[in-house]
Tab-separated table of C-alpha atoms and ligand atoms in Angstrom:
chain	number	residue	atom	x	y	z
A	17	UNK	CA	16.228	170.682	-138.728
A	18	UNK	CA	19.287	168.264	-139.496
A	19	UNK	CA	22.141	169.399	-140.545
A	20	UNK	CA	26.001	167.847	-141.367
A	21	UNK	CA	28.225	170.965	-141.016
A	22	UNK	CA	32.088	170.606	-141.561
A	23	UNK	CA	34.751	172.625	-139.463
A	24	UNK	CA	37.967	173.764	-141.394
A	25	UNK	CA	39.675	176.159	-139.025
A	26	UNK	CA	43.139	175.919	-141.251
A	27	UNK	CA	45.722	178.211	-140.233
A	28	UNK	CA	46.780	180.494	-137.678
A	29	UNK	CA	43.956	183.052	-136.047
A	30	UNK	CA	41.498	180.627	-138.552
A	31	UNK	CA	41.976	178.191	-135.532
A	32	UNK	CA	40.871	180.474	-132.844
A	33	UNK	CA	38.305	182.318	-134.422
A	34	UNK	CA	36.384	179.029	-135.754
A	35	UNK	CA	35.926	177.918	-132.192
A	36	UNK	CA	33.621	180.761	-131.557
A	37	UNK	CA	31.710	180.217	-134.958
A	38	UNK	CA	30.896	176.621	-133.900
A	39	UNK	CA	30.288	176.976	-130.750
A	40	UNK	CA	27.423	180.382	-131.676
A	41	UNK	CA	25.882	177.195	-134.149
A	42	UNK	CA	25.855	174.741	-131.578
A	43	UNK	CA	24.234	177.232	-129.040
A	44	UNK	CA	21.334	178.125	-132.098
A	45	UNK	CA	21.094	174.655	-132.218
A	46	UNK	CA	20.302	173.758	-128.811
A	47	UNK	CA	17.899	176.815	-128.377
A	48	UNK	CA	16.051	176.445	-131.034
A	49	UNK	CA	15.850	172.451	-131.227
A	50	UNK	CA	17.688	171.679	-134.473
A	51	UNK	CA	20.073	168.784	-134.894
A	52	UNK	CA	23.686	170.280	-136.520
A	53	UNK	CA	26.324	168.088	-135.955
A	54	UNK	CA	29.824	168.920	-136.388
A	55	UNK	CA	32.908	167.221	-138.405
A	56	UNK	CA	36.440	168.596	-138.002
A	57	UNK	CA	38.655	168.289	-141.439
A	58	UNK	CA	42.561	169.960	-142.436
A	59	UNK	CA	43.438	172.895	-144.904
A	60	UNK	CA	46.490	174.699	-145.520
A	61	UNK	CA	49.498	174.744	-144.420
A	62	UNK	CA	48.546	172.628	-141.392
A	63	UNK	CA	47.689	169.998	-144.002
A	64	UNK	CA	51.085	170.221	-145.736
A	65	UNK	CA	52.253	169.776	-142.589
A	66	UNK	CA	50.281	166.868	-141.944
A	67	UNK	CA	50.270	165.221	-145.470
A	68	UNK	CA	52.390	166.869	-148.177
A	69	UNK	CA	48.528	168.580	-150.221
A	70	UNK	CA	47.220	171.702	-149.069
A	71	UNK	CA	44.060	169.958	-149.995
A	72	UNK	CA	43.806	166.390	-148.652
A	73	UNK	CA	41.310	163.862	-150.251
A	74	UNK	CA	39.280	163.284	-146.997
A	75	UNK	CA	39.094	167.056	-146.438
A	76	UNK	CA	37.251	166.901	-149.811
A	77	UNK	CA	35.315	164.402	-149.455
A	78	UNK	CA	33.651	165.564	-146.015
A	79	UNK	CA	33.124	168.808	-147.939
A	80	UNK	CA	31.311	167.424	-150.599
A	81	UNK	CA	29.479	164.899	-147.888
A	82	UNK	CA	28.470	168.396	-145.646
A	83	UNK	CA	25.263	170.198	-146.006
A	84	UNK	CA	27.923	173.932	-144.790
A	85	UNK	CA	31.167	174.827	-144.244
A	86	UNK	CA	32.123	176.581	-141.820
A	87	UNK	CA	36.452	177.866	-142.673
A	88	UNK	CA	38.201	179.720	-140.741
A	89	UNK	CA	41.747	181.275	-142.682
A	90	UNK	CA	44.979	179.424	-144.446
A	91	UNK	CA	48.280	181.301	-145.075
A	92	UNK	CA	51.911	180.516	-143.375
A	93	UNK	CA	54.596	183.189	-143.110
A	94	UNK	CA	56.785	180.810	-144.435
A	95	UNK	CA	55.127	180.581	-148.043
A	96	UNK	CA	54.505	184.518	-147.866
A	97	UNK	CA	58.193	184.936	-148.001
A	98	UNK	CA	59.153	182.156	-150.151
A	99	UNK	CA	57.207	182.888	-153.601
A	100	UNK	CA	58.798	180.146	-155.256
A	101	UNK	CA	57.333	177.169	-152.864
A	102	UNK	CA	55.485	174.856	-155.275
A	103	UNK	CA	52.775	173.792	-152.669
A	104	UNK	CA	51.793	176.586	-150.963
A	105	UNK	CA	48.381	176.828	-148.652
A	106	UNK	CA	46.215	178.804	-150.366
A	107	UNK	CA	45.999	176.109	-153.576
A	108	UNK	CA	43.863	174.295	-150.940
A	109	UNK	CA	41.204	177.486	-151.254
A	110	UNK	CA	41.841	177.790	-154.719
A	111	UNK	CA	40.724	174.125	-155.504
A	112	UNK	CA	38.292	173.775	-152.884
A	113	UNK	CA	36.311	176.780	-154.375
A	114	UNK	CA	36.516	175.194	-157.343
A	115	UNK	CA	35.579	171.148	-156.901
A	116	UNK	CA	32.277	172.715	-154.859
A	117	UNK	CA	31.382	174.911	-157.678
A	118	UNK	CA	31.885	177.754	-155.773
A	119	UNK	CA	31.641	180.806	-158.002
A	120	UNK	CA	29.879	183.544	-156.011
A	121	UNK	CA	31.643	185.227	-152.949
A	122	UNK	CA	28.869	187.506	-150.519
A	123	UNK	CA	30.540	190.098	-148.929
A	124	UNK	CA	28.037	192.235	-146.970
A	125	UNK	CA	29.163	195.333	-145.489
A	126	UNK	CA	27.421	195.424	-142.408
A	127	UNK	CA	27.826	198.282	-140.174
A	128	UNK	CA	26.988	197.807	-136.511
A	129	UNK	CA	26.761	202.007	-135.490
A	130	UNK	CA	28.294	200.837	-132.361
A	131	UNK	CA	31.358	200.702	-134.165
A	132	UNK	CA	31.235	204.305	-136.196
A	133	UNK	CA	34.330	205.638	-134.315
A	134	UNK	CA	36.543	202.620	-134.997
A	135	UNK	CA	36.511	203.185	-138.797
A	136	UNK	CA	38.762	205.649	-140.027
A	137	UNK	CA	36.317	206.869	-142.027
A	138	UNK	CA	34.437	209.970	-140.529
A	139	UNK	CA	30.955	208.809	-138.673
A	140	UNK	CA	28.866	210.952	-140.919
A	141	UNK	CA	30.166	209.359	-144.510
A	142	UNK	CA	29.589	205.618	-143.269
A	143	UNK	CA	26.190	206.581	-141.084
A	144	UNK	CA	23.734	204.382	-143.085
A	145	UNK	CA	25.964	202.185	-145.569
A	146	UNK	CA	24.860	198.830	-146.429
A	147	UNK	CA	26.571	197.090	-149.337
A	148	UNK	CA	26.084	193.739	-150.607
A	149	UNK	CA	29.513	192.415	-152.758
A	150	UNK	CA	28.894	189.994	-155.219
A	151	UNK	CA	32.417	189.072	-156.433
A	152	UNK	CA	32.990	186.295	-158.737
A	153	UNK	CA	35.039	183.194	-157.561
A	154	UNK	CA	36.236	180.587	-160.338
A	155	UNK	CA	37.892	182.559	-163.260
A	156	UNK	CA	40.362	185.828	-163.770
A	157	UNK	CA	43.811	185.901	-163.070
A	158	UNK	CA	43.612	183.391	-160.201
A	159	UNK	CA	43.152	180.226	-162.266
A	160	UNK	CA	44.764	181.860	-165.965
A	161	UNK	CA	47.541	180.610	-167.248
A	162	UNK	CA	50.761	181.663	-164.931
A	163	UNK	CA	54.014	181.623	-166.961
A	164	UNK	CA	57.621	182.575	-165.839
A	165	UNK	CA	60.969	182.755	-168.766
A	166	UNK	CA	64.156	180.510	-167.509
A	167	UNK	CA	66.268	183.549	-166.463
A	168	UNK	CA	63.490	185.082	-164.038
A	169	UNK	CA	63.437	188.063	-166.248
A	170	UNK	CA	59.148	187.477	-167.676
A	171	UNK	CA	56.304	186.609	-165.534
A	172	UNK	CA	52.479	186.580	-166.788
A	173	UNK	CA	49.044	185.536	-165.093
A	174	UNK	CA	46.814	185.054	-167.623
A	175	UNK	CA	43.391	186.947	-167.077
A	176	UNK	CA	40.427	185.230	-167.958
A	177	UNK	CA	36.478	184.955	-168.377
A	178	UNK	CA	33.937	182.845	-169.956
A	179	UNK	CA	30.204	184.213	-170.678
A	180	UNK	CA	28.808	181.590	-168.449
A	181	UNK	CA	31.055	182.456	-165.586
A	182	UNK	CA	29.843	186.389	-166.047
A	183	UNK	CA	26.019	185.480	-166.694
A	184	UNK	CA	25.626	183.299	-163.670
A	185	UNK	CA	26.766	185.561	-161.242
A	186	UNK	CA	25.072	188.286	-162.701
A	187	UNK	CA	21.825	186.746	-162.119
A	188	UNK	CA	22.885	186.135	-158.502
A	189	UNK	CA	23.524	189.720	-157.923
A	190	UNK	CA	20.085	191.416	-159.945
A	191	UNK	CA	18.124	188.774	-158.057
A	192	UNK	CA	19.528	190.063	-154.742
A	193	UNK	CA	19.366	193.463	-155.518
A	194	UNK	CA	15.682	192.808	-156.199
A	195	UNK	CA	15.670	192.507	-152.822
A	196	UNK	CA	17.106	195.367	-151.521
A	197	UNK	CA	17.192	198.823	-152.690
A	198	UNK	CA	17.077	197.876	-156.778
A	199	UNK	CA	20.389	199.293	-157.376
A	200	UNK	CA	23.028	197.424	-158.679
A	201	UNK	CA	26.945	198.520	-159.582
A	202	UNK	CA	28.970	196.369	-161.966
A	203	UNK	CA	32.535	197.485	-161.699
A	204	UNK	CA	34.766	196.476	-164.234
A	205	UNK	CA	38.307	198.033	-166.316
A	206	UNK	CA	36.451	198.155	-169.588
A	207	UNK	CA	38.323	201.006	-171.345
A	208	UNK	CA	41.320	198.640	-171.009
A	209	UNK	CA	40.726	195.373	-170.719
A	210	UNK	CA	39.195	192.852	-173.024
A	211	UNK	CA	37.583	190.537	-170.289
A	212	UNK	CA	35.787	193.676	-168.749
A	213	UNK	CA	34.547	194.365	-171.854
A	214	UNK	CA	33.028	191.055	-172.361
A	215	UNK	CA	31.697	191.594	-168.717
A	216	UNK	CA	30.112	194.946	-169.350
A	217	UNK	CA	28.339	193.293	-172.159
A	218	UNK	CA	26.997	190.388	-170.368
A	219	UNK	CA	25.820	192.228	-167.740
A	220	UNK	CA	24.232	194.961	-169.883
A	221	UNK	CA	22.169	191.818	-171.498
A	222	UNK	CA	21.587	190.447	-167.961
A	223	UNK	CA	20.420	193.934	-167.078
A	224	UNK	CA	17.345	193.420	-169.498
A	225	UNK	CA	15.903	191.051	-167.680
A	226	UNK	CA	15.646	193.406	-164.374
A	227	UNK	CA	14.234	196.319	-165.594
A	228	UNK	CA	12.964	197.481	-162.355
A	229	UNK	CA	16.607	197.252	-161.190
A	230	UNK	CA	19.064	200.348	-161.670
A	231	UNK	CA	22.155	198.957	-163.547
A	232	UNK	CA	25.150	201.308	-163.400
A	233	UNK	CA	28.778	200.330	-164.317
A	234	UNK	CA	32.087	201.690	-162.678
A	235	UNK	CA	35.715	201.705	-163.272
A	236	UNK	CA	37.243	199.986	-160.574
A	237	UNK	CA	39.630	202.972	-160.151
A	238	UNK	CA	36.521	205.338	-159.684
A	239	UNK	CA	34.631	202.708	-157.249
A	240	UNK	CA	38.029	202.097	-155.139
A	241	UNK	CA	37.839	205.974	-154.955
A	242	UNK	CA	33.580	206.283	-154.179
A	243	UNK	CA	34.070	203.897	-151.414
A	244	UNK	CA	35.427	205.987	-149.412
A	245	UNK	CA	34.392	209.363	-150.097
A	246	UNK	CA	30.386	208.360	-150.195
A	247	UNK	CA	30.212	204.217	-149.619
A	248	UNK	CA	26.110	204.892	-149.452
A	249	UNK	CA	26.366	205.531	-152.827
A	250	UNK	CA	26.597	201.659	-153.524
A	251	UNK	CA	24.058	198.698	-152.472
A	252	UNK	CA	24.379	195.471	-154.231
A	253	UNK	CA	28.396	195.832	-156.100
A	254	UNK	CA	29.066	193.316	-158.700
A	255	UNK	CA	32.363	192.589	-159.982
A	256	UNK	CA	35.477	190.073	-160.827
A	257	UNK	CA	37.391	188.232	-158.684
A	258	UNK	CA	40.651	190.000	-158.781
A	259	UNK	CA	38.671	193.667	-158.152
A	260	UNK	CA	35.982	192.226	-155.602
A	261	UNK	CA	39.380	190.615	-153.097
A	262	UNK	CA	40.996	194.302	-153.633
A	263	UNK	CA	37.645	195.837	-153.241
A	264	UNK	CA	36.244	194.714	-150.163
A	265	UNK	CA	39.383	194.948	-148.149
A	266	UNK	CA	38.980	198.596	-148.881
A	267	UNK	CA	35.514	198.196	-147.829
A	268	UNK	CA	36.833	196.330	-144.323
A	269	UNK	CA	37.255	199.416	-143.158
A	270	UNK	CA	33.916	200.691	-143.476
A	271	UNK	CA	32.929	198.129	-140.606
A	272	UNK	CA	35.983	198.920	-138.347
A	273	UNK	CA	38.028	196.122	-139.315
A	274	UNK	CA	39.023	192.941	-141.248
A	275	UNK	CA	37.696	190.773	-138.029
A	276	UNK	CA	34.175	192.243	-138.758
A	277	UNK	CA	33.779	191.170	-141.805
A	278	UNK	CA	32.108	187.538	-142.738
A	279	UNK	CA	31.365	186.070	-146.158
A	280	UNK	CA	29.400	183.424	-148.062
A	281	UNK	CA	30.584	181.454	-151.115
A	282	UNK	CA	28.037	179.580	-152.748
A	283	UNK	CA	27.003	177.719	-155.701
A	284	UNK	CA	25.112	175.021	-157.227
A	285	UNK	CA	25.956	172.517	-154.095
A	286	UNK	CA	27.260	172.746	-150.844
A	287	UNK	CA	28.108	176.777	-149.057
A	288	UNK	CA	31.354	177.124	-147.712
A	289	UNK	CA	31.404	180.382	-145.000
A	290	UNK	CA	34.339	181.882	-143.938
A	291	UNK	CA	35.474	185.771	-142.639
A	292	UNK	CA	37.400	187.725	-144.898
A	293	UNK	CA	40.781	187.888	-143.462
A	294	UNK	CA	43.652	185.953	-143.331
A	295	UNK	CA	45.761	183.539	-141.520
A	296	UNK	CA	46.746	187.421	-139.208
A	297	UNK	CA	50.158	186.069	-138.469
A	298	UNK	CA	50.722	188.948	-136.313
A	299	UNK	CA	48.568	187.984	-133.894
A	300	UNK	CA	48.540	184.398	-134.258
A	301	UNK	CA	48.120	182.289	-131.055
A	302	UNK	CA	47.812	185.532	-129.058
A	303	UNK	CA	43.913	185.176	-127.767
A	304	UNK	CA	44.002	188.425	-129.801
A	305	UNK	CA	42.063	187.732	-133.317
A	306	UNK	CA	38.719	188.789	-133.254
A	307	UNK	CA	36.186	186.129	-133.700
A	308	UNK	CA	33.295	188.365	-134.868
A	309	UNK	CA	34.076	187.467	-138.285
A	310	UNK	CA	33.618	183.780	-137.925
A	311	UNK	CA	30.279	184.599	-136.234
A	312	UNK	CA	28.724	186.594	-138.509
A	313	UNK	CA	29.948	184.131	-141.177
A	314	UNK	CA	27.885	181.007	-138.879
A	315	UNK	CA	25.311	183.742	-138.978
A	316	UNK	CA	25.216	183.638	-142.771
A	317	UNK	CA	25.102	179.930	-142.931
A	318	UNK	CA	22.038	179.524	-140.717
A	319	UNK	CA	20.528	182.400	-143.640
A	320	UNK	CA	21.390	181.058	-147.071
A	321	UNK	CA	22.300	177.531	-146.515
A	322	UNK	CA	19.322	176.843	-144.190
A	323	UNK	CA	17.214	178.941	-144.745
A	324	UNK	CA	16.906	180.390	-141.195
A	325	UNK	CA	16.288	183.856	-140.944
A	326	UNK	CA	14.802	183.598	-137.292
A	327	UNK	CA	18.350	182.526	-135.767
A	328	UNK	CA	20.369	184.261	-138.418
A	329	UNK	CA	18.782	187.611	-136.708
A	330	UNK	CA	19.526	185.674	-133.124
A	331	UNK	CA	23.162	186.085	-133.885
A	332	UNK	CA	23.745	189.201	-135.639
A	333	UNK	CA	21.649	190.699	-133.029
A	334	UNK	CA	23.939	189.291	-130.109
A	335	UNK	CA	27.172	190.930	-131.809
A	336	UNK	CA	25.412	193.991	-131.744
A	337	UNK	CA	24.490	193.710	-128.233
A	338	UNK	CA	27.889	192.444	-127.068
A	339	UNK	CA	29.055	195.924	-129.033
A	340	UNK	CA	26.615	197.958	-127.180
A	341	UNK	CA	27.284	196.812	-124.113
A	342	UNK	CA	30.875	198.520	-125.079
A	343	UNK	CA	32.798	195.089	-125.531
A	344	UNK	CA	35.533	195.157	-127.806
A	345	UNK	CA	38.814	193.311	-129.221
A	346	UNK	CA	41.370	195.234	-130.068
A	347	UNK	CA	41.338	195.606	-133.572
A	348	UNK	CA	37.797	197.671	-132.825
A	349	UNK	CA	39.432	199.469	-129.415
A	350	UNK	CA	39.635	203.046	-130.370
A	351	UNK	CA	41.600	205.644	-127.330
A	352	UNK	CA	37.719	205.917	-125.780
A	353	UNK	CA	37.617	202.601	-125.271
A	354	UNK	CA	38.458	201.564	-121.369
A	355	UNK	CA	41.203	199.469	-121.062
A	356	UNK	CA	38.292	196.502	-118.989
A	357	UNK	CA	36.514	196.362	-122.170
A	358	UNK	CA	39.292	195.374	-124.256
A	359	UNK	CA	38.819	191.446	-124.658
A	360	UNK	CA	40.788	188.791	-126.008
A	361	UNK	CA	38.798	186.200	-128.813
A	362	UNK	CA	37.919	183.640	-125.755
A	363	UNK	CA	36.371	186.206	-123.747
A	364	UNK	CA	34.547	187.966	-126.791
A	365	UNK	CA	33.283	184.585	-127.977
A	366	UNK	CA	32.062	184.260	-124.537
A	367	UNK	CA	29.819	187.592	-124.168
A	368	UNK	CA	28.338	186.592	-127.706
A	369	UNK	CA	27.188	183.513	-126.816
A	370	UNK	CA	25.770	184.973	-123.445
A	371	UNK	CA	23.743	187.646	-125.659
A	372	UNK	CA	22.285	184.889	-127.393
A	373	UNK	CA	18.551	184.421	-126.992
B	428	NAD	P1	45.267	189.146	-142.780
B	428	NAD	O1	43.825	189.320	-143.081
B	428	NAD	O2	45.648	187.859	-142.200
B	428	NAD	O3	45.735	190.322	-141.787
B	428	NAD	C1	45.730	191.701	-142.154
B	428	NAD	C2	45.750	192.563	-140.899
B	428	NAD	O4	44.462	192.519	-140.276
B	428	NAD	C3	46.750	192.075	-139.855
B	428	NAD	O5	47.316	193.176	-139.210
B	428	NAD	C4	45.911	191.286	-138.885
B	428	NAD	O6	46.411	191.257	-137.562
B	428	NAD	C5	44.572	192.019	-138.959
B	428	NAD	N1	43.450	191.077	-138.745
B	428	NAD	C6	42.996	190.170	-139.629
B	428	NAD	N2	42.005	189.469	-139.086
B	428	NAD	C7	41.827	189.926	-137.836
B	428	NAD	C8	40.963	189.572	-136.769
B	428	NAD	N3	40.036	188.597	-136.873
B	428	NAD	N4	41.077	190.251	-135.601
B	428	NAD	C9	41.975	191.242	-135.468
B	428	NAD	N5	42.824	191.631	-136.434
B	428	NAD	C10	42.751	190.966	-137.616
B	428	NAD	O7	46.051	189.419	-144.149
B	428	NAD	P2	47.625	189.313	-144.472
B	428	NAD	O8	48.408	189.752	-143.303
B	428	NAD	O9	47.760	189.966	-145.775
B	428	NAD	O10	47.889	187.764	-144.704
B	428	NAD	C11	48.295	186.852	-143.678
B	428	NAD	C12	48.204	185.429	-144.240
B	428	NAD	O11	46.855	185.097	-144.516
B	428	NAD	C13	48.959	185.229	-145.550
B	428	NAD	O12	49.630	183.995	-145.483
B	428	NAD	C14	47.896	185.231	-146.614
B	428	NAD	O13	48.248	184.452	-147.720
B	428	NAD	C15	46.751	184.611	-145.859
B	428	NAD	N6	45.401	184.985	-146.339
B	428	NAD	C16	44.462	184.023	-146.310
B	428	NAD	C17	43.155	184.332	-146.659
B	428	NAD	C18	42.130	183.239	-146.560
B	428	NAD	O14	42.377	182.209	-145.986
B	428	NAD	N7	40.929	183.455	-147.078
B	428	NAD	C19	42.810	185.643	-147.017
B	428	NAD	C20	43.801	186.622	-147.001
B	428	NAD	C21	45.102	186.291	-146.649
């Protein structure tokens, strides 16, 4: 198979952990005789940097050229604590997401049980999970109308959703849950808010077209609160964009960490894959982030971009045997953990591609 896939490693631990993502695809490639070839392109603040737009021109057109995308993580601790900056990094995501046509965001929760004790969840509640997120991308309060009065004293976001928006990503998530277990969540705020209203109704309609699925809807208060006490409660979750970012951070922790966790945002053209952390200025530059994310999230490009369940399986199953062989970075150390297992994101990338067949 041929394949154009475009690099964006953006900002901080995005450019260390992306490294590791590419270089797990290039390794599938050469084992298993397909022909990916690799473009590099800016995003972010290093793009700023570079050229005054968060989202250069060329950056979009190689995204719109690619057949994936593999992105690694904007943000700049400079724009975090300077709200008022008028270009900031993450309108690069923002409008990326949205010239691609980007409105579904995957988030599965997938729990290696190598990794039980680094949760701090207890062993027994997680033991089993397996959650599929479908949160929606393109409308809500992150593209509404954002006002602020003269004197600093007023501020609205303008929430947001059109029918079309609610009924597309609806179908997304019934058709996967066909798939699975035939259970499917849609969390919403409908006893307060108008566009969860409109949301329970679409997907109640949706609904009727998968009777053999089980449709339940949630408050978002009540789901942020089932997570945690009994996350095997849930299999495919669908829900907005504001509640599905807030949402599956919670649900981070059910895999151990925020550098476990990959995702897939796709469309009617070309999938963009990224993990669901940040920029992690923390650790930036450290050799401390770890790049499972960014794997897992190549892993989930060879599976619903390409279609390629064979070495989708090749890579998820080398992150579980690099776990089981006791490796670990440090945001999945726990106190049992011996200090010559602790690795930094060069040396973890390394054992991952070793433990790939
Ligand atoms: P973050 O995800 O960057 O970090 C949260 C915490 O998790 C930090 O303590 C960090 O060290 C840890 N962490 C994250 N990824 C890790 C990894 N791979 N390995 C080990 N530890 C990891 O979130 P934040 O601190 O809220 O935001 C930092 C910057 O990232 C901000 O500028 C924010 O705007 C940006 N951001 C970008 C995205 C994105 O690009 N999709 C998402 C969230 C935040």
């Amino acid at each position: 198979m041929k394949k154009n896939i475009l690099i964006i490693p953006g900002d901080g631990i995005g450019q260390e952990v992306t490294t590791w993502g590419k270089k797990v695809l290039q390794k599938i490639g050469e084992n298993y005789g397909h022909e990916f070839s690799f473009d590099e392109a800016i995003m972010g603040h290093t793009a700023i940097e570079a050229t005054g737009n968060p989202l250069p021109d060329e950056t979009l057109a190689k995204a719109k050229a690619s057949d994936a995308i593999l992105f690694g993580a904007i943000g700049h601790i400079k724009y975090d604590n300077d709200p008022s900056a008028k270009v900031r990094p993450e309108q690069g995501l923002l409008k990326i997401r949205k010239e691609l046509g980007l409105y579904a965001n995957l988030r599965p929760i997938l729990l290696f049980d190598e990794l039980l004790d680094a949760s701090s969840l207890k062993p027994e509640i997680l033991q089993g999970t397996d959650i599929l997120f479908f949160r929606e991308l393109t409308g809500d309060v992150y593209f509404g109308e954002k006002n602020r009065n003269e004197d600093n004293t007023f501020a609205s976001d303008l929430m947001n959703y059109n029918r079309y928006e609610v009924e597309r990503i609806a179908r997304k998530a019934f058709d996967a849950a066909r798939t699975r277990s035939k259970r499917l969540c849609s969390v919403d705020k409908a006893n307060v808010l108008e566009t969860s209203r409109l949301w329970r109704e679409v997907v109640q309609e949706i609904a009727k077209e998968y009777p053999d699925v089980e449709t339940e809807h949630m408050f978002i208060d009540n789901a942020a609160m089932q997570l945690v006490k009994n996350p095997k409660k849930f299999d495919v979750v669908l829900t907005a964009n504001l509640f599905g970012d807030i949402l599956t951070d919670e649900a981070s922790q059910i895999a151990g960490s925020m550098g476990m966790l990959a995702s897939a945002s796709v469309g009617d053209g070309t999938g963009f894959f990224e993990p669901i952390h940040g920029s992690a200025h923390d650790i930036a530059g450290q050799n401390k982030a770890n790049p499972l994310a960014s794997i897992l999230s190549a892993a989930l490009m060879l599976d619903i971009s390409f279609g390629l369940q064979e070495e989708a399986k090749a890579v998820t199953n080398a992150v579980a045997e690099t776990l089981k062989a006791g490796w670990r970075t440090g945001d999945i150390a726990n106190s049992s953990t011996e200090t010559s297992k602790i690795l930094g994101t060069q040396e973890m990338g390394e054992k991952v591609l070793e433990f790939i067949k």
